[in-house]
One Martini backbone bead per residue (centre of mass of N, CA, C, O) as a GRO file, in nm:
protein
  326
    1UNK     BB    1   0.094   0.032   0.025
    2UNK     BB    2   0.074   0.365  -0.047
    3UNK     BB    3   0.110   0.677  -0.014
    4UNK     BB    4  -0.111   0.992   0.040
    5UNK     BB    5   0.028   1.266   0.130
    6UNK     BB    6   0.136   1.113   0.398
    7UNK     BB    7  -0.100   0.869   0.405
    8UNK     BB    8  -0.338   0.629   0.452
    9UNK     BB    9  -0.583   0.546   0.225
   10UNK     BB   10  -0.765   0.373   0.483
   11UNK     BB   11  -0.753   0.580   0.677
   12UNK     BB   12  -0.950   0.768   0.819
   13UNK     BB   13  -1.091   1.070   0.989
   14UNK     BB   14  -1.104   1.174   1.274
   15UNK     BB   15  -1.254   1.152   1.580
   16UNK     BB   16  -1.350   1.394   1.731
   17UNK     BB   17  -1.434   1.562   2.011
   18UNK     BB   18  -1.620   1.733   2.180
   19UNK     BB   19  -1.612   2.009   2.395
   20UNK     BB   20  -1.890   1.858   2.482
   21UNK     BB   21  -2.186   1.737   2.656
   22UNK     BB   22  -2.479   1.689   2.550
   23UNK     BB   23  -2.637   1.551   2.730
   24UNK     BB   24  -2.506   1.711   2.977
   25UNK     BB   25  -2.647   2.004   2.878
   26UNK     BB   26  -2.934   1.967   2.823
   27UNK     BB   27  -3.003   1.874   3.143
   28UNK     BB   28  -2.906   2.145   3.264
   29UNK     BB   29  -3.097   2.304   3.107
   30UNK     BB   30  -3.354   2.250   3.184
   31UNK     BB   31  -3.335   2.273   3.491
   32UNK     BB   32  -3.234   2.566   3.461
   33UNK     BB   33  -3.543   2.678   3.322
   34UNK     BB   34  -3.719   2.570   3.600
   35UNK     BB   35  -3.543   2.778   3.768
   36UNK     BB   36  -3.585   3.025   3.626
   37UNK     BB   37  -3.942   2.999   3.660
   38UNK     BB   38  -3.932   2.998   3.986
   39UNK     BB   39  -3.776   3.292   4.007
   40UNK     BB   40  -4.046   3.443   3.895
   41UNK     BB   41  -4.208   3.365   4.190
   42UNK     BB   42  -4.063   3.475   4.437
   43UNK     BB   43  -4.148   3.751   4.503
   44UNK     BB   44  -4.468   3.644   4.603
   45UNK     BB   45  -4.291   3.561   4.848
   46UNK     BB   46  -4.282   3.598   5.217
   47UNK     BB   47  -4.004   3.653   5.415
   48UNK     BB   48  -3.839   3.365   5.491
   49UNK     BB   49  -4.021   3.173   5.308
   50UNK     BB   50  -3.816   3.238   5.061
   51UNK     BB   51  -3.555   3.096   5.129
   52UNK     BB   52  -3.683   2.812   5.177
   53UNK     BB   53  -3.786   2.758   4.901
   54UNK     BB   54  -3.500   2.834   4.750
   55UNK     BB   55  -3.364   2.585   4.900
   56UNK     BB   56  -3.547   2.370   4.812
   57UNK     BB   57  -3.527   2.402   4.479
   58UNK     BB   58  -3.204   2.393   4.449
   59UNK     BB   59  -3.172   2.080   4.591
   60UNK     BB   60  -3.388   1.918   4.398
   61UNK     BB   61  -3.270   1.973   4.141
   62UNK     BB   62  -2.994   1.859   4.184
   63UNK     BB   63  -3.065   1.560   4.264
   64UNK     BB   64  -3.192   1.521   4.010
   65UNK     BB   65  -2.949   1.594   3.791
   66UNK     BB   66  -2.789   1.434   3.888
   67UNK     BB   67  -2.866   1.114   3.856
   68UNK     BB   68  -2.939   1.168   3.556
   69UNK     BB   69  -2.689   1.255   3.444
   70UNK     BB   70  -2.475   1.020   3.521
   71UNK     BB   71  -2.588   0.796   3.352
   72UNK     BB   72  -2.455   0.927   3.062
   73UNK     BB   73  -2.156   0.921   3.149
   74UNK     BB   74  -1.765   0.895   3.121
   75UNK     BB   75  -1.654   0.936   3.447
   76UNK     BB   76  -1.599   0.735   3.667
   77UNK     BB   77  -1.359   0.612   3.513
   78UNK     BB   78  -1.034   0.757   3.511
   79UNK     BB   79  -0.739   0.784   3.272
   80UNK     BB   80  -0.379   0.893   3.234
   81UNK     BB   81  -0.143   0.903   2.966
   82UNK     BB   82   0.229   0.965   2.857
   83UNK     BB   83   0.324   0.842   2.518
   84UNK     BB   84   0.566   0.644   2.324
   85UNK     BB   85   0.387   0.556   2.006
   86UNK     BB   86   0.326   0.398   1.755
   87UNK     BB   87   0.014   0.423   1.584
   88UNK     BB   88   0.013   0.234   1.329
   89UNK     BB   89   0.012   0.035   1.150
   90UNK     BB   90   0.243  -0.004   0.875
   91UNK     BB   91   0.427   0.156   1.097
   92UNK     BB   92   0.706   0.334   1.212
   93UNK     BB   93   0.559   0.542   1.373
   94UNK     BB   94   0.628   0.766   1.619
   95UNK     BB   95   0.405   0.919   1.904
   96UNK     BB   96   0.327   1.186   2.088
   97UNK     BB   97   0.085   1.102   2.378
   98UNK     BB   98  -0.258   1.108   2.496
   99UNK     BB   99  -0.413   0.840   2.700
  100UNK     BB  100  -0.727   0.765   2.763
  101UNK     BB  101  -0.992   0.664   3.009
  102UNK     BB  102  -1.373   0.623   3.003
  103UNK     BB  103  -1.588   0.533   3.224
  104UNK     BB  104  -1.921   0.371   3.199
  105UNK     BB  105  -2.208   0.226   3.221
  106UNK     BB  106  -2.247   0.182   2.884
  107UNK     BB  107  -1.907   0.215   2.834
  108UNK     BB  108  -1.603   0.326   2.647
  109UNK     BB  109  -1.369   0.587   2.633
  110UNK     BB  110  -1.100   0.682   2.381
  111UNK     BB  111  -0.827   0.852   2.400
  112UNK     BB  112  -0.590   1.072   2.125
  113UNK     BB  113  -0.366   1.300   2.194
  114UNK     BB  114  -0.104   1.510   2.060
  115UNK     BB  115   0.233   1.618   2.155
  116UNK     BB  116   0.148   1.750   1.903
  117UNK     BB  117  -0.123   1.721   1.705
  118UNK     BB  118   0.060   1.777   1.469
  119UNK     BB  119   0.166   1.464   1.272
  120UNK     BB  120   0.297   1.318   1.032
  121UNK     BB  121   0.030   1.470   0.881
  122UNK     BB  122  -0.167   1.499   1.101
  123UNK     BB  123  -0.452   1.452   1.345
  124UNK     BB  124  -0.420   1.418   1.695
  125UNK     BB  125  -0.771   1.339   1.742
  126UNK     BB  126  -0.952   1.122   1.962
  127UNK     BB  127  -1.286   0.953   2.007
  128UNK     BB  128  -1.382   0.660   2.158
  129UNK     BB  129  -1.695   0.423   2.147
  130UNK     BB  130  -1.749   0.162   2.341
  131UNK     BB  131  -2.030  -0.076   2.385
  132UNK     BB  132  -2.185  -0.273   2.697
  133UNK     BB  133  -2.492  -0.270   2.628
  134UNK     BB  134  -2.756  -0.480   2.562
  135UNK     BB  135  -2.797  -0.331   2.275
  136UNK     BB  136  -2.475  -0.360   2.264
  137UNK     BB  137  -2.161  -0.478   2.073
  138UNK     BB  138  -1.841  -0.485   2.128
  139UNK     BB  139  -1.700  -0.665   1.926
  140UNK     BB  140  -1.815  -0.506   1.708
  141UNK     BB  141  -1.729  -0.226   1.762
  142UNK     BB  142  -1.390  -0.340   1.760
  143UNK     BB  143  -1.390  -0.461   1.454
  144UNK     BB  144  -1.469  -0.184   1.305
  145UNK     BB  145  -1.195  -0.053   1.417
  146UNK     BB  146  -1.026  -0.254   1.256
  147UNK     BB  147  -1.123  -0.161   0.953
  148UNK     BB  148  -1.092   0.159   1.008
  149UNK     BB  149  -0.800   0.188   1.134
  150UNK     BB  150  -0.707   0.265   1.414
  151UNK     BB  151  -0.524   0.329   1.633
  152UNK     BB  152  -0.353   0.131   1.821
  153UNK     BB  153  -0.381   0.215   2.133
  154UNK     BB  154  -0.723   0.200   2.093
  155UNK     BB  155  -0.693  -0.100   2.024
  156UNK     BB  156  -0.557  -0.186   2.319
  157UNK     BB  157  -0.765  -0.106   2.503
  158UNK     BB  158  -1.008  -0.203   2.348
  159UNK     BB  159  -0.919  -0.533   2.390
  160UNK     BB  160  -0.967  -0.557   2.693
  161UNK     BB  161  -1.290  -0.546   2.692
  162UNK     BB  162  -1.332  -0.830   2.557
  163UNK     BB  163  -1.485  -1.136   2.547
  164UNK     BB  164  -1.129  -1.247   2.479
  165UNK     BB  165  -1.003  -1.148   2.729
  166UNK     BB  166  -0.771  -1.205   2.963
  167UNK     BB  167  -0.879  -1.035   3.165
  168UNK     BB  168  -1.227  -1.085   3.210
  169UNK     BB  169  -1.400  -0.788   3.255
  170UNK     BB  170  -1.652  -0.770   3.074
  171UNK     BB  171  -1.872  -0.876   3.255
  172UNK     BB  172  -1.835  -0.696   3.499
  173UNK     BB  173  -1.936  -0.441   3.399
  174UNK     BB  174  -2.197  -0.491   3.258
  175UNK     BB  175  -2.331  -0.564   3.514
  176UNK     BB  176  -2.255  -0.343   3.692
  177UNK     BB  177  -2.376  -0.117   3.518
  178UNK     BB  178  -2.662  -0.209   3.490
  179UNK     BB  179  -2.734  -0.188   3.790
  180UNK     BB  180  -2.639   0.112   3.854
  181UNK     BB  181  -2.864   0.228   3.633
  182UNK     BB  182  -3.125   0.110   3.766
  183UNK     BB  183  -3.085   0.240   4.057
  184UNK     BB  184  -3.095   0.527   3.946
  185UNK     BB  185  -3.352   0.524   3.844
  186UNK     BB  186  -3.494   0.436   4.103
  187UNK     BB  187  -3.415   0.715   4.246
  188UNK     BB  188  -3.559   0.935   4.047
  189UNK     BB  189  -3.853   0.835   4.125
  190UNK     BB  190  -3.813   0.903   4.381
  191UNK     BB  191  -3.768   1.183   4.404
  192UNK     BB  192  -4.018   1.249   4.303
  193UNK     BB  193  -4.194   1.150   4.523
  194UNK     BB  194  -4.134   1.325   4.701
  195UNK     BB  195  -4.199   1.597   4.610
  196UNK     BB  196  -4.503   1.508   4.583
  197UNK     BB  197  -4.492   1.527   4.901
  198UNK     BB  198  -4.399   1.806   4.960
  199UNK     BB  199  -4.625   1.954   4.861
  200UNK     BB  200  -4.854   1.836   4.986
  201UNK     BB  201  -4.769   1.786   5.310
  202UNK     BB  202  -4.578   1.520   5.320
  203UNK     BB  203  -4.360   1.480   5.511
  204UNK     BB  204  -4.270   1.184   5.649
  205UNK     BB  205  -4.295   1.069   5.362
  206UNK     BB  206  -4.076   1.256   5.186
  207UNK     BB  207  -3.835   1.122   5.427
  208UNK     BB  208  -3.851   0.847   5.318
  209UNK     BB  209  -3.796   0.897   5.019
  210UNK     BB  210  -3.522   0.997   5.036
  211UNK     BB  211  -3.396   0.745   5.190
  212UNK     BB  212  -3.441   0.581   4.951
  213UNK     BB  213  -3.297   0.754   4.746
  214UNK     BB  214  -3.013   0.702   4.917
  215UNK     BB  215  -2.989   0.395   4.913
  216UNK     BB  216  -2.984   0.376   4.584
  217UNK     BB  217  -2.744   0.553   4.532
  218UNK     BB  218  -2.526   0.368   4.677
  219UNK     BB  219  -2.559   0.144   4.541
  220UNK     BB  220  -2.502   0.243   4.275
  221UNK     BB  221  -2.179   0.242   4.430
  222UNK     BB  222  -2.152  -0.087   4.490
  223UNK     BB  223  -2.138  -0.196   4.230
  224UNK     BB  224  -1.934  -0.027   4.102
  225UNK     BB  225  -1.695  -0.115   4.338
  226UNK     BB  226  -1.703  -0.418   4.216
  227UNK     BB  227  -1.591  -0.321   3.941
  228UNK     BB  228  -1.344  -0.172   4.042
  229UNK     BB  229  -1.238  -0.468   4.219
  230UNK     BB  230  -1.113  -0.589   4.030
  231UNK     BB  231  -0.869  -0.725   3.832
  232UNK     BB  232  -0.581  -0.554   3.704
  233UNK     BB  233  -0.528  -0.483   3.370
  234UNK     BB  234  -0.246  -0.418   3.214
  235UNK     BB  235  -0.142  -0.091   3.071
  236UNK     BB  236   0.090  -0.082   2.874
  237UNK     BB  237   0.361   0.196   2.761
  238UNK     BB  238   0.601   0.089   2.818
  239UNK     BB  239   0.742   0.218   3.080
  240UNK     BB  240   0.401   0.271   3.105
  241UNK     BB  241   0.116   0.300   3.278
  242UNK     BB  242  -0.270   0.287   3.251
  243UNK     BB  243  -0.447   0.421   3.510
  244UNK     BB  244  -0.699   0.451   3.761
  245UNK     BB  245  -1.016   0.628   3.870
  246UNK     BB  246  -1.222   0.797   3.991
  247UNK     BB  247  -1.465   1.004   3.910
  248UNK     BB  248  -1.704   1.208   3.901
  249UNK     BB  249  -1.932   1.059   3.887
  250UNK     BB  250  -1.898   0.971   4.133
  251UNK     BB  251  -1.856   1.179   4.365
  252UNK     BB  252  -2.164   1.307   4.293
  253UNK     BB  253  -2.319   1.043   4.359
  254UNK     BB  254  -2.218   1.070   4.703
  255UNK     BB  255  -2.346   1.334   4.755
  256UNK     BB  256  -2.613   1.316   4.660
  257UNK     BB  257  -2.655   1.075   4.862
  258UNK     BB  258  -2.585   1.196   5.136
  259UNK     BB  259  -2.767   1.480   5.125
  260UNK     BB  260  -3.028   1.246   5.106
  261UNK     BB  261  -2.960   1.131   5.414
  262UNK     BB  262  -2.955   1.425   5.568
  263UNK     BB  263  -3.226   1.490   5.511
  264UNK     BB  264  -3.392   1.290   5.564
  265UNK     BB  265  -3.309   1.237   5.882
  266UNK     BB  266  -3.397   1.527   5.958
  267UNK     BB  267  -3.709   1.512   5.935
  268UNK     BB  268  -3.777   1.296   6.077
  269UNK     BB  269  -3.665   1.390   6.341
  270UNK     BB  270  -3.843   1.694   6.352
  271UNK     BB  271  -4.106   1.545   6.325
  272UNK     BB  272  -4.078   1.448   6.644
  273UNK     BB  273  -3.914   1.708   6.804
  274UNK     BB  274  -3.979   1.973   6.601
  275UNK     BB  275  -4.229   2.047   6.383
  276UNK     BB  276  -4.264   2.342   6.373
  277UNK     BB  277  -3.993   2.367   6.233
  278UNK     BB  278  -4.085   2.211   5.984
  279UNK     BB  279  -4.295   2.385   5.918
  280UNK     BB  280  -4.143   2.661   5.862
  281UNK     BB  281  -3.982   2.564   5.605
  282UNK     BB  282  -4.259   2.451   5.441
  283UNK     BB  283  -4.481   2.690   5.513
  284UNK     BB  284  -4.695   2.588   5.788
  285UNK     BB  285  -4.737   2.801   5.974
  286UNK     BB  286  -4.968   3.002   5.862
  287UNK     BB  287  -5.197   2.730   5.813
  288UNK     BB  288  -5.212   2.710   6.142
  289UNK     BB  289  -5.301   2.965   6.210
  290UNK     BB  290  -5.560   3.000   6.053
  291UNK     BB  291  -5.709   2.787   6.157
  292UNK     BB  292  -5.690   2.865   6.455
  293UNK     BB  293  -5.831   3.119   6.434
  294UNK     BB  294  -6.100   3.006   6.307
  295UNK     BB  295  -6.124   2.796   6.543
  296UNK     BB  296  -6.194   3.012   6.724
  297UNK     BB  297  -6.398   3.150   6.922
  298UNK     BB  298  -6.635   3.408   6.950
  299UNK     BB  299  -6.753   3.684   7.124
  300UNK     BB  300  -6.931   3.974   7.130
  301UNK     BB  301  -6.793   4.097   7.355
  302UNK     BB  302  -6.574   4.144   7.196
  303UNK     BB  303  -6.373   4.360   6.965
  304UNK     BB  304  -6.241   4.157   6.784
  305UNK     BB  305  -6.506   4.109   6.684
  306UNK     BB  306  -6.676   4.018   6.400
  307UNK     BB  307  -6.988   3.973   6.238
  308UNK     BB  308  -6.870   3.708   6.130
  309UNK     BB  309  -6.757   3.574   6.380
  310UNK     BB  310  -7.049   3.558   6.503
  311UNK     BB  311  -7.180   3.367   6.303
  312UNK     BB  312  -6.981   3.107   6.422
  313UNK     BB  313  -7.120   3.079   6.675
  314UNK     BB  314  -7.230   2.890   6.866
  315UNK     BB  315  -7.562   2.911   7.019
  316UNK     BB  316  -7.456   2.819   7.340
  317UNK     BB  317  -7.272   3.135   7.335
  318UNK     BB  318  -7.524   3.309   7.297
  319UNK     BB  319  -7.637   3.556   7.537
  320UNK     BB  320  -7.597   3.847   7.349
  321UNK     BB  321  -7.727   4.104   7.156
  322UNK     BB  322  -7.579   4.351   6.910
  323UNK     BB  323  -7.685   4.657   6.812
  324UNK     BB  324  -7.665   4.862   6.548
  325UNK     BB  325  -7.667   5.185   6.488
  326UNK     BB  326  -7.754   5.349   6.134
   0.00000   0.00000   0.00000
């Protein structure tokens, strides 16, 4: 095969990645402008219920975001390494380059950018995703990769995650990251059924789903523990090995866990032992204020009692009527 411009001919043109997530740009604008909604009837409500009510909007809101974010992200487990290697097949060129490894719940996406990115005549800055998620098929997607030619490096590092790699890690990952999908899917549901349980006034009630909803965020890092603490495949190039570590996307859904935990806990708390407190917060103290109101009998003969209260006295407290001269 000889050279065209001094490439071969048979290799596409890099697949560069976007300069941001899509999936998770989108779910932040929504997000972001169901807040700026709500922040547009802030001014409506009166006193210090104003500050509780928009602390409680941008909490429920952060944990929606995170639980759905996290979903689709592929940066729970990643790692970086800086080496020089191969390029292509049939070529002795050697680049130096930086290559990453960015594992998410269904499937892996490795990076390969050049230092400087302008080598050999060429662009190096790749960003391929191999799924598998069960309704697609890693060896296949291993395969095509095999036949477009990506650079070695790529090819490479995932060879380590085939089903027929003798690391043997391709089914823990994937059973273990559909199950951490699963339970994220249903801590989001929780969550939601919180929120319209905090909306009705049942405050006891949408503290207990919310510790269901911390319950099932942790479960879902306990998943994906099991399967980062699999038997380490070795990714050598050269003299360095790439390493990984938990990404944003794990420690992201920890705190979100977290959050969900200790909101839960408190309310249940307050709930038990001092519930005005917790009426303050949910802005229920002034609805109970105006029942006790309406609830108190009044007599004519109080100055503060107005027509409209007389007519509400039970016929027993009635001793006396007093007539207004028109």
């Amino acid at each position: 095969m000889t050279l065209w411009n001094g490439s071969y001919p048979f290799y596409p043109g890099a697949n560069a990645c976007f300069p941001f997530d899509t999936t998770r740009a989108v779910i932040i604008t929504i997000f972001l402008s169901i807040l700026a909604t709500f922040i547009i009837i802030l001014p409506g409500i009166r006193g210090r219920g104003r500050l509780f009510w928009f602390l409680r909007l941008v909490i429920g809101l952060f944990v929606g975001a995170a639980v759905l974010t996290t979903q689709f992200t592929k940066d729970w487990e990643t790692g970086w390494v800086q080496a020089n290697t191969s390029y292509k097949s049939f070529s002795s060129a050697v680049v130096n380059a930086d290559i990453g490894l960015h594992i998410g719940l269904e499937g892996v996406n490795i990076t390969l950018k050049g230092n400087p990115v302008n080598q050999i005549n060429e662009t190096i800055n790749y960003n391929e995703h191999f799924s598998w998620s069960f309704d697609a098929n890693y060896d296949r997607s291993y395969s095509e990769g095999l036949q477009k030619g990506l650079p070695n490096p790529i090819l490479y590092v995932a060879e380590k995650f085939t089903t027929q790699s003798p690391c043997a890690v391709h089914r823990q990952y994937r059973i273990s990251g559909h199950y951490a999908s699963a339970t994220l899917w249903l801590a989001f549901c929780t969550w939601f059924i919180s929120i319209l349980l905090f909306s009705m006034s049942l405050l006891l009630h949408g503290g207990y789903m919310l510790l269901l909803t911390a319950t099932l965020i942790l479960f879902s890092l306990l998943f994906f523990f099991t399967m980062r603490n699999t038997p380490r495949c070795p990714i050598q190039f050269g003299p360095v090995s790439l390493q990984t570590n938990y990404g944003e996307s794990f420690w992201l859904t920890l705190v979100t866990g977290l959050l969900c935990l200790l909101l839960g806990l408190g309310i249940i708390i307050l709930n038990s032992v001092q519930p005005e407190k917790l009426k303050l917060i949910f802005n229920l103290d002034k609805r109970k204020g105006a029942e006790e109101v309406w609830d108190k009998p009044c007599l004519p003969a109080d100055p503060s009692c107005s027509v409209q209260d007389v007519l509400m006295v039970p016929l027993g407290e009635l001793c006396e009527v007093t007539a207004t001269q028109l």
